[in-house]
Coordinates of C-alpha atoms in Angstrom, one line a residue:
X68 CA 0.0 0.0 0.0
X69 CA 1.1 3.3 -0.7
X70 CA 1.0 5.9 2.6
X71 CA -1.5 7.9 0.6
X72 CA -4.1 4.6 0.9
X73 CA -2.8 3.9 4.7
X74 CA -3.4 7.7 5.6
X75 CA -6.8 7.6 3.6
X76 CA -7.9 4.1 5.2
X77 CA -6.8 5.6 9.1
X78 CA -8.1 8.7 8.4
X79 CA -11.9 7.1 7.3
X80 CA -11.8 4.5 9.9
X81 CA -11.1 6.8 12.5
X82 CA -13.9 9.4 11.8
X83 CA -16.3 6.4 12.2
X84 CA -15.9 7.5 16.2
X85 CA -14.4 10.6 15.5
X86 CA -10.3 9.7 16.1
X87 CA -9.3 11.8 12.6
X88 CA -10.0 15.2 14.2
X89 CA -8.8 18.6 12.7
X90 CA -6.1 20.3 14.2
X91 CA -6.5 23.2 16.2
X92 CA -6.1 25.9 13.5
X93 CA -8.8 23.7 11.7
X94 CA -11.4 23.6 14.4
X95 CA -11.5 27.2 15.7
X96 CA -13.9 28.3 13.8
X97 CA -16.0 26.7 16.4
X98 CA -16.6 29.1 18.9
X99 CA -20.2 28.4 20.9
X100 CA -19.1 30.6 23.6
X101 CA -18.7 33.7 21.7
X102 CA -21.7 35.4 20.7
X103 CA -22.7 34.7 17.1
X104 CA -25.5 37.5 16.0
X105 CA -25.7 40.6 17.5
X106 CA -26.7 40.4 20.6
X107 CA -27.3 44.1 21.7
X108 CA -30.4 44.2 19.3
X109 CA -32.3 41.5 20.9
X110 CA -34.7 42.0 23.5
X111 CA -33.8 41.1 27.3
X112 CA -37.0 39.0 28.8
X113 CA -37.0 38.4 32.2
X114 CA -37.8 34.6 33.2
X115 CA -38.2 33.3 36.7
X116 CA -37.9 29.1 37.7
X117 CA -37.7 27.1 40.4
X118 CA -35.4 25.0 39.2
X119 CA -32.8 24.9 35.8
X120 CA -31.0 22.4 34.8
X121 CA -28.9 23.3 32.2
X122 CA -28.0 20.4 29.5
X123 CA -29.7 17.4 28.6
X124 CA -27.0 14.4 28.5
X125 CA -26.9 11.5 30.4
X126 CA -26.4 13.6 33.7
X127 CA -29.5 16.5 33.1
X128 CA -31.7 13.8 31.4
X129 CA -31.4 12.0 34.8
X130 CA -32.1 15.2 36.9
X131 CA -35.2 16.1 34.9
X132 CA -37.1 13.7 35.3
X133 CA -36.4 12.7 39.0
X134 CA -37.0 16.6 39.4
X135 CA -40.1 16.0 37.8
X136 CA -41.2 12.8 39.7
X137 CA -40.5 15.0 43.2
X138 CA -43.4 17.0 42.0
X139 CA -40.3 20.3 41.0
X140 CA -41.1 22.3 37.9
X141 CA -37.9 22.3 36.2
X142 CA -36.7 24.4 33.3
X143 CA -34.1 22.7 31.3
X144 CA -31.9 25.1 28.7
X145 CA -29.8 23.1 26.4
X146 CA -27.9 25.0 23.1
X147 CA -28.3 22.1 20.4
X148 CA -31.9 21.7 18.4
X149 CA -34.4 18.6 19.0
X150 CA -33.7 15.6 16.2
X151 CA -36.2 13.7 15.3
X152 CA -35.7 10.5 13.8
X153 CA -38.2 7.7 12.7
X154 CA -37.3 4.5 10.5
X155 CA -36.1 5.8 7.0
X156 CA -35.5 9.0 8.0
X157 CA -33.1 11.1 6.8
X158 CA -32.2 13.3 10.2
X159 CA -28.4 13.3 10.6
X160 CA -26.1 13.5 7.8
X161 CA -24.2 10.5 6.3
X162 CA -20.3 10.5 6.8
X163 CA -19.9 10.1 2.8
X164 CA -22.5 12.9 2.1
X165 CA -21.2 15.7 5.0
X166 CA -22.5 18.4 5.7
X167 CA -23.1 21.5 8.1
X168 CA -26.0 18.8 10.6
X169 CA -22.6 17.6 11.3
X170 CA -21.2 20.5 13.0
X171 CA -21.9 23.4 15.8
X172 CA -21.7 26.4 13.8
X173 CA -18.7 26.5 12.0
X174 CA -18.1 25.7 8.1
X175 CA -16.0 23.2 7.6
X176 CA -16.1 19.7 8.6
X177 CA -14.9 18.8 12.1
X178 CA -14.2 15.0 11.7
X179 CA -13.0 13.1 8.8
X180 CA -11.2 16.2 7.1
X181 CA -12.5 16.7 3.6
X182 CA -12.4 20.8 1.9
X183 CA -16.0 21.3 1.9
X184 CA -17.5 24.3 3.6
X185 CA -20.9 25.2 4.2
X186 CA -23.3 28.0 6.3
X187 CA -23.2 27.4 9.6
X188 CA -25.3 25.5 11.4
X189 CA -26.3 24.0 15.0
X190 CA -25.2 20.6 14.4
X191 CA -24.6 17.4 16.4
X192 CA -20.5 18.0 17.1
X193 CA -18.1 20.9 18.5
X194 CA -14.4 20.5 19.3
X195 CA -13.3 22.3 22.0
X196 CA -10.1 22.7 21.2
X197 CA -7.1 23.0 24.2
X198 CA -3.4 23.3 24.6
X199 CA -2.5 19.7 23.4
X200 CA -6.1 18.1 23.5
X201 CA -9.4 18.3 21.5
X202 CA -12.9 17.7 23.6
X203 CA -15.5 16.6 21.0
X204 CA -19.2 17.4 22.4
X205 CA -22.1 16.8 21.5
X206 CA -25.2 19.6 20.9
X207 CA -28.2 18.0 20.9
X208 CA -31.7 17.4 22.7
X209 CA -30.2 14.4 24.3
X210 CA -26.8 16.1 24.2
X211 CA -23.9 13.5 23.4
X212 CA -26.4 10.0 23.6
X213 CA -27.4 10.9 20.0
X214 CA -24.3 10.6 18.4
X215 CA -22.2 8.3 20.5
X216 CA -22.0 4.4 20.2
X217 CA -24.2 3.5 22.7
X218 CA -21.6 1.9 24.8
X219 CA -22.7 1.3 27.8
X220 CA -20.0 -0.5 30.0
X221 CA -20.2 -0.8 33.7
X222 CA -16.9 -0.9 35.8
X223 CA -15.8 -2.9 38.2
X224 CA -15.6 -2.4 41.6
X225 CA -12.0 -2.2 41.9
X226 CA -11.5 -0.3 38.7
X227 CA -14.4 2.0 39.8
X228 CA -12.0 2.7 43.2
X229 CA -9.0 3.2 41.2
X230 CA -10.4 5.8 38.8
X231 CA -12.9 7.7 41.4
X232 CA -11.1 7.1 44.9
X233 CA -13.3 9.3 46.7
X234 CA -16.5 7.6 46.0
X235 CA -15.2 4.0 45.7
X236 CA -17.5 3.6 49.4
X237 CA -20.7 4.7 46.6
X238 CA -20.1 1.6 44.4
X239 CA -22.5 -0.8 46.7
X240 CA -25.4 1.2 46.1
X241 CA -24.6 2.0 42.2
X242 CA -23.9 -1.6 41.8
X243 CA -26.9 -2.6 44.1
X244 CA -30.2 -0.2 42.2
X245 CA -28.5 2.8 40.6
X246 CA -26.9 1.3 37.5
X247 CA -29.6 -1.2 36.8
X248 CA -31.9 1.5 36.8
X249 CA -30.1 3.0 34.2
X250 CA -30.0 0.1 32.4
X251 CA -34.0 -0.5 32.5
X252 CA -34.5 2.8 31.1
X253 CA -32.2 2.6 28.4
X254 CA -33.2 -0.5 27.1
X255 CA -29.8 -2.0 27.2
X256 CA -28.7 -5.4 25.4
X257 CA -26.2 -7.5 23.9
X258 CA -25.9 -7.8 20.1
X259 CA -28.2 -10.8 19.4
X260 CA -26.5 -13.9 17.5
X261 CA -28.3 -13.7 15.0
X262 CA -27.3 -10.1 13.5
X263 CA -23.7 -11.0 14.6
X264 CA -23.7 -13.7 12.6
X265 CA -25.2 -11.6 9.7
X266 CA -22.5 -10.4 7.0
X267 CA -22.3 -7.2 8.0
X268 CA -20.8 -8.2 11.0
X269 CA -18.0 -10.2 9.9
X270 CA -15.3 -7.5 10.9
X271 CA -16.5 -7.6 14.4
X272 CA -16.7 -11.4 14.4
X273 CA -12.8 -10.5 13.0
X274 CA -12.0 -8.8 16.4
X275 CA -13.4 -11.7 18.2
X276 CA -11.5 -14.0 16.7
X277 CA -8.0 -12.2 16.9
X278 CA -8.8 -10.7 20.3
X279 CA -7.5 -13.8 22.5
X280 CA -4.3 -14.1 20.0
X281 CA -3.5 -10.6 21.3
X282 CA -4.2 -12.1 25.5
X283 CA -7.5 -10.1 25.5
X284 CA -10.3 -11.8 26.7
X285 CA -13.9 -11.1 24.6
X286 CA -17.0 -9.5 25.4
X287 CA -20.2 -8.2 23.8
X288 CA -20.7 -4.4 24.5
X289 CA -24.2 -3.7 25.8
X290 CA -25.9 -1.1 23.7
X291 CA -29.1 0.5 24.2
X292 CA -30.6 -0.2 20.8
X293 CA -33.7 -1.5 19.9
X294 CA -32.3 -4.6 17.5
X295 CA -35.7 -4.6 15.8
X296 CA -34.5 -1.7 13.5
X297 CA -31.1 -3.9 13.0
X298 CA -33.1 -7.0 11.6
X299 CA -35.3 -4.2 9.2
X300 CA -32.0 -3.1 7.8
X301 CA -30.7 -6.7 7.2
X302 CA -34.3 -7.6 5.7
X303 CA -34.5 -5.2 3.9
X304 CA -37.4 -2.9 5.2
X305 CA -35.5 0.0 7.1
X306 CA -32.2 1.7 4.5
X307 CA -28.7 0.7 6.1
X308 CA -27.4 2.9 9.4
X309 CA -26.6 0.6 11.6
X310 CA -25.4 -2.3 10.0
X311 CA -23.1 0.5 7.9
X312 CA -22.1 1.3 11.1
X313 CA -22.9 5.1 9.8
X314 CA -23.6 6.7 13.3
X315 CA -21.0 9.3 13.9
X316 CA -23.6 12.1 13.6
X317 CA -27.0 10.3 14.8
X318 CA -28.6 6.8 13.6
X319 CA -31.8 7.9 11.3
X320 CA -33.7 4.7 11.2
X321 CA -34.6 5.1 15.3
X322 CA -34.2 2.4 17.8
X323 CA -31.7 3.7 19.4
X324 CA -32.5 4.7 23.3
X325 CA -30.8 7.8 23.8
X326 CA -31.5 10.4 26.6
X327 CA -34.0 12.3 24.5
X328 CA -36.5 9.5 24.4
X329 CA -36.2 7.9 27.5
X330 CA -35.3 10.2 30.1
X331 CA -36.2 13.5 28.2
X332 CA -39.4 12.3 27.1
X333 CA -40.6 10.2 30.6
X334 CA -39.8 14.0 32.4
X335 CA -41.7 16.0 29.7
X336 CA -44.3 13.6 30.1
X337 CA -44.7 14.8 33.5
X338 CA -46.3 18.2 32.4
X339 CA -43.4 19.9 34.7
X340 CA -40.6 19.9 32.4
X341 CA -40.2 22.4 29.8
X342 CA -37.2 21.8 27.4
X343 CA -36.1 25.0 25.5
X344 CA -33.8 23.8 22.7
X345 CA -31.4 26.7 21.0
X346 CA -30.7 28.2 24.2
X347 CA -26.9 29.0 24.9
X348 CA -25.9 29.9 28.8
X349 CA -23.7 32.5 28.8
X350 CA -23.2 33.3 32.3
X351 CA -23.9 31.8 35.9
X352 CA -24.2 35.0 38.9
X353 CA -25.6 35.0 42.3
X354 CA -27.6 37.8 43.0
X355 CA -28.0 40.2 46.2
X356 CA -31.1 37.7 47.1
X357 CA -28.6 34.7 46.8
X358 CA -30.4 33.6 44.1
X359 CA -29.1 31.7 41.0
X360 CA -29.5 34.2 37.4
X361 CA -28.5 32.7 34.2
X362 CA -27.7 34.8 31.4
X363 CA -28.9 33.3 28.4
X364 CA -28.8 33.6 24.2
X365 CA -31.9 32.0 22.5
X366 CA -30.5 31.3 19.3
X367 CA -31.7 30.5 15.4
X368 CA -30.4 27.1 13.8
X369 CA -27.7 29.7 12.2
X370 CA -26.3 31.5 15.6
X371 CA -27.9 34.4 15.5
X372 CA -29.1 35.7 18.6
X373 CA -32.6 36.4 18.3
X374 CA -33.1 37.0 22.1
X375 CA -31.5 37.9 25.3
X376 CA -32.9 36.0 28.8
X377 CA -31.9 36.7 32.0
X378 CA -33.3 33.4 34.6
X379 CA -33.7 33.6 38.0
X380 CA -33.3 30.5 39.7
X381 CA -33.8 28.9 43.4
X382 CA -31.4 26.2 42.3
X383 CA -29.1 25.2 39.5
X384 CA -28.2 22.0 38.0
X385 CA -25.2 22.0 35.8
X386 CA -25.0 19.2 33.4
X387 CA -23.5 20.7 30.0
X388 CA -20.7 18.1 29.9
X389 CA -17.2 18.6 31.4
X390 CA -16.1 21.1 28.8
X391 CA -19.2 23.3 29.3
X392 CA -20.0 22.7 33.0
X393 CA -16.3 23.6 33.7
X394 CA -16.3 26.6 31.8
X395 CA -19.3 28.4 33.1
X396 CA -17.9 28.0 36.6
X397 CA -14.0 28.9 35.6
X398 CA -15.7 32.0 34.1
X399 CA -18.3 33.2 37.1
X400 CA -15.4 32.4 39.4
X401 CA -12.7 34.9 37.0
X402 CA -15.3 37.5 36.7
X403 CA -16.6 37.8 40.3
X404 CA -20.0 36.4 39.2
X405 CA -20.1 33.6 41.9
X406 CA -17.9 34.6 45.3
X407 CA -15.8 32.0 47.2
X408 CA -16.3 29.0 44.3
X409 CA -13.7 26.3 45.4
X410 CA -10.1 26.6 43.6
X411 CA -10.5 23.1 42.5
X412 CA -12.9 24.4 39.7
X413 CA -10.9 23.8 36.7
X414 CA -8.6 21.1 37.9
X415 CA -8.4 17.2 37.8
X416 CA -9.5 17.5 34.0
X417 CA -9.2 13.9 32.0
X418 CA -9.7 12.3 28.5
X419 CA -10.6 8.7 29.6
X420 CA -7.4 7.4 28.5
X421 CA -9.4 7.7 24.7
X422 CA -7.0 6.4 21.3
X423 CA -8.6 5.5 18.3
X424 CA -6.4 3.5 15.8
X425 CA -7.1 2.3 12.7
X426 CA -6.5 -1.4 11.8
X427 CA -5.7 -1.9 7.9
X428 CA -5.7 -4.4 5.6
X429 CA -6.0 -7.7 8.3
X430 CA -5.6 -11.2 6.8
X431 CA -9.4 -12.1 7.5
X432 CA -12.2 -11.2 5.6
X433 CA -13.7 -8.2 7.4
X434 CA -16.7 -8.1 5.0
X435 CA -17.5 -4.8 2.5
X436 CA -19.8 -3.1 5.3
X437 CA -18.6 -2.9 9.0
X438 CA -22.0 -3.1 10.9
X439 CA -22.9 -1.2 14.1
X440 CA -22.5 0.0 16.8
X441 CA -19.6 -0.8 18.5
X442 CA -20.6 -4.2 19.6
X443 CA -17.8 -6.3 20.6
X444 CA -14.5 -5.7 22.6
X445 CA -11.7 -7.0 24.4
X446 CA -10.5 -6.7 27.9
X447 CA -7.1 -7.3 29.2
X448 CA -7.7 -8.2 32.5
X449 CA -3.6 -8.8 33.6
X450 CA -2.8 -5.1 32.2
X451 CA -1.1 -3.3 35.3
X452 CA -3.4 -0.1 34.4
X453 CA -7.4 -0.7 33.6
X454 CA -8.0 -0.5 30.3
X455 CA -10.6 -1.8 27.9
X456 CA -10.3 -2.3 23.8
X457 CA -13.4 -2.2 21.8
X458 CA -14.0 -2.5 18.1
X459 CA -16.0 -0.4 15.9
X460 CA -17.3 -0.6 12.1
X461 CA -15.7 2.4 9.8
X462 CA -18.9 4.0 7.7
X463 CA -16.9 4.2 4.4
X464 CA -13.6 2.6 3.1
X465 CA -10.3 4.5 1.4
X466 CA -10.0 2.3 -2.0
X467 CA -7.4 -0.3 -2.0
X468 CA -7.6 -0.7 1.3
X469 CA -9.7 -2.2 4.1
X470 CA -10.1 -0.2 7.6
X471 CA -11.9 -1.1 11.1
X472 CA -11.9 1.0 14.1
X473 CA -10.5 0.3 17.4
X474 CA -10.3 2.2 20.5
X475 CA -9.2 1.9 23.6
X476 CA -9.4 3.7 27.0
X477 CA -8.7 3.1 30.3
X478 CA -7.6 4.7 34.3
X479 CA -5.9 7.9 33.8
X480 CA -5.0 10.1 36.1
X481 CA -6.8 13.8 36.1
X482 CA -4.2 16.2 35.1
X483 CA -5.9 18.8 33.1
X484 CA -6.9 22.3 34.0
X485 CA -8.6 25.2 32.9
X486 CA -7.7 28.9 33.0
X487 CA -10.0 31.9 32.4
X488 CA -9.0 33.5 28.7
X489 CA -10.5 37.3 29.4
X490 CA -10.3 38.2 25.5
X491 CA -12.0 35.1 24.9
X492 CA -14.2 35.6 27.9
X493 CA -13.8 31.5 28.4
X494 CA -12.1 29.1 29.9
X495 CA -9.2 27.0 27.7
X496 CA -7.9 23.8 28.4
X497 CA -4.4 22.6 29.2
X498 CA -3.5 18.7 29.2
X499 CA 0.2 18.3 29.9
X500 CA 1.8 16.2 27.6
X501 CA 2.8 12.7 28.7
X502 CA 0.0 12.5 31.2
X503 CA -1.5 9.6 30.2
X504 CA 2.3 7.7 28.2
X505 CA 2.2 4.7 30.7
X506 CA -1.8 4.1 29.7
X507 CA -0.8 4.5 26.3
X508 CA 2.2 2.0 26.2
X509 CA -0.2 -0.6 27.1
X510 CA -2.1 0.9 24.4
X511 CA -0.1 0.5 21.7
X512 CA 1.5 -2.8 23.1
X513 CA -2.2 -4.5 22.9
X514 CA -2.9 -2.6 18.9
X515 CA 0.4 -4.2 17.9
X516 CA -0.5 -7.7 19.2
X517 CA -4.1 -7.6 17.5
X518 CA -2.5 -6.9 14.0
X519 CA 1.1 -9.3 14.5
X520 CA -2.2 -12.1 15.3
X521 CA -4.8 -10.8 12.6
X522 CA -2.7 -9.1 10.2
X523 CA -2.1 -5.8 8.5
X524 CA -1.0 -3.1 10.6
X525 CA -2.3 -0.4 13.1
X526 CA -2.6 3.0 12.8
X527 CA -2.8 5.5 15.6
X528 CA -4.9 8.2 14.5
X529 CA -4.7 10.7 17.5
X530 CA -0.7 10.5 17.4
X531 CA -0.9 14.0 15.6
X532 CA -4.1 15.2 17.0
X533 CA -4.9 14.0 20.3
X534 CA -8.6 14.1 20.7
X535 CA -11.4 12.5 23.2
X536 CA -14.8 12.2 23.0
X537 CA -15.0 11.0 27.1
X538 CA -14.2 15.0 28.4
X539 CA -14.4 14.0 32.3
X540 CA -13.4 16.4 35.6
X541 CA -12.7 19.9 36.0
X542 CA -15.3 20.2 39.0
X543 CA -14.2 17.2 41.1
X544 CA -15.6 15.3 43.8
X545 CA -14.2 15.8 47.0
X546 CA -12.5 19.1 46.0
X547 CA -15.2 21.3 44.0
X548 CA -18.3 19.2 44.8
X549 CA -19.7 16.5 47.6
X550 CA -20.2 13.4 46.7
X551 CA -23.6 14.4 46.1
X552 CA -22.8 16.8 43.5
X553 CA -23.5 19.8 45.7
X554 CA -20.9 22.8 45.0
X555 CA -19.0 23.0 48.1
X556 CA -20.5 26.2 50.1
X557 CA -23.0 27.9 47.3
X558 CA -26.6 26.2 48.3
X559 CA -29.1 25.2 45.6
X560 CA -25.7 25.0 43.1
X561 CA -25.6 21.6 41.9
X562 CA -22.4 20.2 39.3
X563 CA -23.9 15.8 38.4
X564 CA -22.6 15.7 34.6
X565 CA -19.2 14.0 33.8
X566 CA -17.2 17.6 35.2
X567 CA -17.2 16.1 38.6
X568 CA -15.5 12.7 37.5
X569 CA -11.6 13.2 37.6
X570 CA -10.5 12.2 34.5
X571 CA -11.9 8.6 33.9
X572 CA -14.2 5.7 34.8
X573 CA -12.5 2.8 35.4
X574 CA -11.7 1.6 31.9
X575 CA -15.0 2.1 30.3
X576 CA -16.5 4.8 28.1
X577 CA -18.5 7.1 30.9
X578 CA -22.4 7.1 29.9
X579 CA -23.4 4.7 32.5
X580 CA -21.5 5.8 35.6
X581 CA -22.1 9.5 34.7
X582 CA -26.1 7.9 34.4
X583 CA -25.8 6.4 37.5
X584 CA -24.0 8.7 39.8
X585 CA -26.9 11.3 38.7
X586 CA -29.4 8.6 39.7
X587 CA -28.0 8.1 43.2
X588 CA -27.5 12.1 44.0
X589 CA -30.7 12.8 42.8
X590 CA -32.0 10.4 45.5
X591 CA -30.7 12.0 48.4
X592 CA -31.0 15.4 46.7
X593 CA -34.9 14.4 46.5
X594 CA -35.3 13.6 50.2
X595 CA -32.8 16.6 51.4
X596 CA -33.0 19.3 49.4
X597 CA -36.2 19.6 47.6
X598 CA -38.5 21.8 49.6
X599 CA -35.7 22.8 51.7
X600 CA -33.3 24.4 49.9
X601 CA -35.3 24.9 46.9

């Protein structure tokens, strides 16, 4: 093969879970915290709640509705639009056919590369780009369950202790009610046999084969995916999503239980949730009246800013993911707007341990389509550091060459910050380089023995670009929060998204403990808090 084909093969597989990322010149074009219309024309409207949460991922889907279920009206504010999907629909974007439903208001593509451009747009993925790592978010109703995998990986006990020390003495009770839970109302499940065994599937039949070769022991990956939709694909009746494995920005066809239709929907069900989509948080301030004030852009589906909201609040939820959770409280701490938040804000910052590689041209036959999701993986249970491999089907194929997706991630240790930017008026990232080189080594060591045992040869994709789509930390337990998610000294101020996890959960993507952590607090929060402190 020439390097033009490996390059093109690494470079498609990767984008398949976003590992070919544009550098940081590329991506900063992105900019959701910098005011996109003009926002001194719109009219200011004054709004008054009981309780916001803003964000509507696998931590505020969780707090809405148990919010709801204690009998709270809740006002939840997330910045992406509501996608609707339904079998043959044509929602999200396909990774061959790109365009600006792929990205948050920038134009240009933010995954895959490619020299299109576009109008900007509110779609599904920004980059937040830092000093030696890229955060990939999501910006959605449902924030990143609509575009992600669906992996949805419980740890272990010890692995949960190593990663999260401070709330290893929580893990009875997670493993006891709080992650089932979240597994009943996701809908999870294994791959059935039957699709696995369908040609689409080959390549991840591939990995399972190899996987021992390389000393890592098998597993399905529990997804929450209605495999109805799978079988309508493979008959036939539904167009090909998931067994193309064409997910990166959404899965059209439905059947897939994100947070927007389970959580999202059981809370607006309710008839005391009100979900504002196209609503950007600008700013977190306590007032004279210790009282929570949001200051808020409703936006069009171009950026404009067609109105100014100021929210007054009894209590706060934060749950717009690590990158945006961390930055609203880095800023109202730098500008005054919050007195006496903890220093910790904007430490203990981690990527999960993510690296996507790309595994080209193995000996067996990995089939002409790479089905979906990422259904199969390995786990290495000897490795002195966690860590977990999983394989996933790549959407489209360089020609002359055949590429499949694998990632790994495991326990790293938090070692990111975030510093207030005043001409930016935002917080930016720093990871220090080398932070997570031992994780890595094991990495690489496990990549290597997959393709000496299958073939071909592996491709680290993030080696230039270092990227992660599992942003964790920067409000940590213990030193920003309690282990209930309370922010330490500031009543009714609440942090239960993935910004108060220090840097990663225990070898495995962080959906489900983020899910279930915001299951627990929101228990005791319930009987402690509601009607007391808000």
């Amino acid at each position: 093969m020439s390097r033009r084909q490996v390059l093109g093969a690494g470079t498609l597989a990767a984008a398949a879970l976003g590992g070919s990322v544009l550098g940081a010149g590329d991506a900063s074009a992105a900019t959701p915290a910098t005011r996109t219309g003009p926002a001194t024309a719109a009219p200011v409207t004054e709004r008054r709640a009981r309780a916001v949460v803003v964000g509507t991922g696998f931590g505020g889907g969780v707090t809405a509705l148990r919010l709801a279920r204690a009998g709270v009206s809740t006002l939840v504010l997330e910045r992406g639009r509501r996608w609707r999907t339904g079998p043959n629909a044509t929602t999200f974007c396909r990774f061959a056919t790109m365009d600006n439903r792929s990205a948050w208001l920038t134009d240009h593509p933010v995954v895959g590369g490619g020299n299109q451009t576009w109008t900007p747009y509110t779609g599904v993925l920004e980059p937040v780009v830092g000093n030696g790592m890229t955060a990939m978010c999501g910006a959605a109703v449902g924030g990143g369950s609509v575009m992600y995998h669906g992996m949805t990986l419980q740890p272990t006990r010890a692995d949960f202790a190593r990663s999260i020390p401070v709330a290893a003495g929580l893990y009875s009770e997670l493993d006891l009610w709080a992650y089932p839970t979240v597994a009943r109302m996701l809908g999870v499940s294994t791959i059935p046999s039957d699709i696995l065994a369908s040609d689409p599937y080959k390549s991840s039949r591939l990995f399972q084969q190899v996987a021992p070769q390389a000393g890592l022991t098998p597993f399905k990956v529990p997804l929450p995916v209605d495999w109805s939709y799978v079988r309508g694909e493979l008959t036939g009746r539904y167009e090909p999503t998931y067994t193309t494995s064409d997910i990166a920005f959404g899965v059209n066809n439905g059947g897939k239980q994100s947070i927007d239709v389970t959580y999202l929907a059981q809370a607006e069900a309710t008839g005391r949730v009100e979900v504002a989509p196209l609503h950007v948080v600008r700013d977190l301030a306590l007032d004279a009246n210790r009282r929570w004030v949001l200051s808020v852009d409703r936006i069009d589906t171009g950026g404009v800013v067609r109105e100014q909201i100021r929210v007054t609040a009894d209590a706060v939820f934060l749950n717009a993911g690590s990158p945006g959770t961390t930055r609203l409280l880095v800023k109202s701490r730098a500008k005054n707007l919050v007195p006496d938040l903890p220093d910790a804000i904007g430490t203990r910052w981690g990527n999960n341990g993510d690296r996507i590689w790309a595994w080209i041209n193995p000996t067996g036959d990995a089939g002409t389509l790479q089905g979906g999701p990422a259904c199969v993986g390995g786990a290495d249970p000897g490795s002195p550091i966690p860590l977990n491999i999983i394989h996933a089907g790549s959407p489209v194929q360089s020609p002359g060459a055949t590429a499949l997706t694998v990632v790994g991630f495991g326990v790293v240790d938090g070692a990111g910050t975030w510093a207030y930017d005043a001409g930016q008026d935002d917080a930016v990232l720093t990871w220090p380089t080398g932070t997570d080189a031992a994780l890595q080594a094991l990495i690489t060591a496990r990549m290597r023995a997959i393709a000496a045992a299958g073939g071909g040869m592996m491709m680290d994709t993030n080696a230039g670009a270092p990227s992660t789509w599992h942003a964790l930390g920067g409000v940590p337990m213990g030193d920003a929060v309690d282990l209930t998610g309370r922010v330490l000294g500031h009543k009714g101020l609440y942090v239960l998204d993935g910004a108060r996890i220090p840097g990663s959960t225990g070898a495995c993507n962080p959906s489900m403990t983020i899910a279930a952590l915001a299951e627990h607090s929101m228990a005791t929060i319930v009987r402690q808090d509601v009607g007391r402190v808000f």
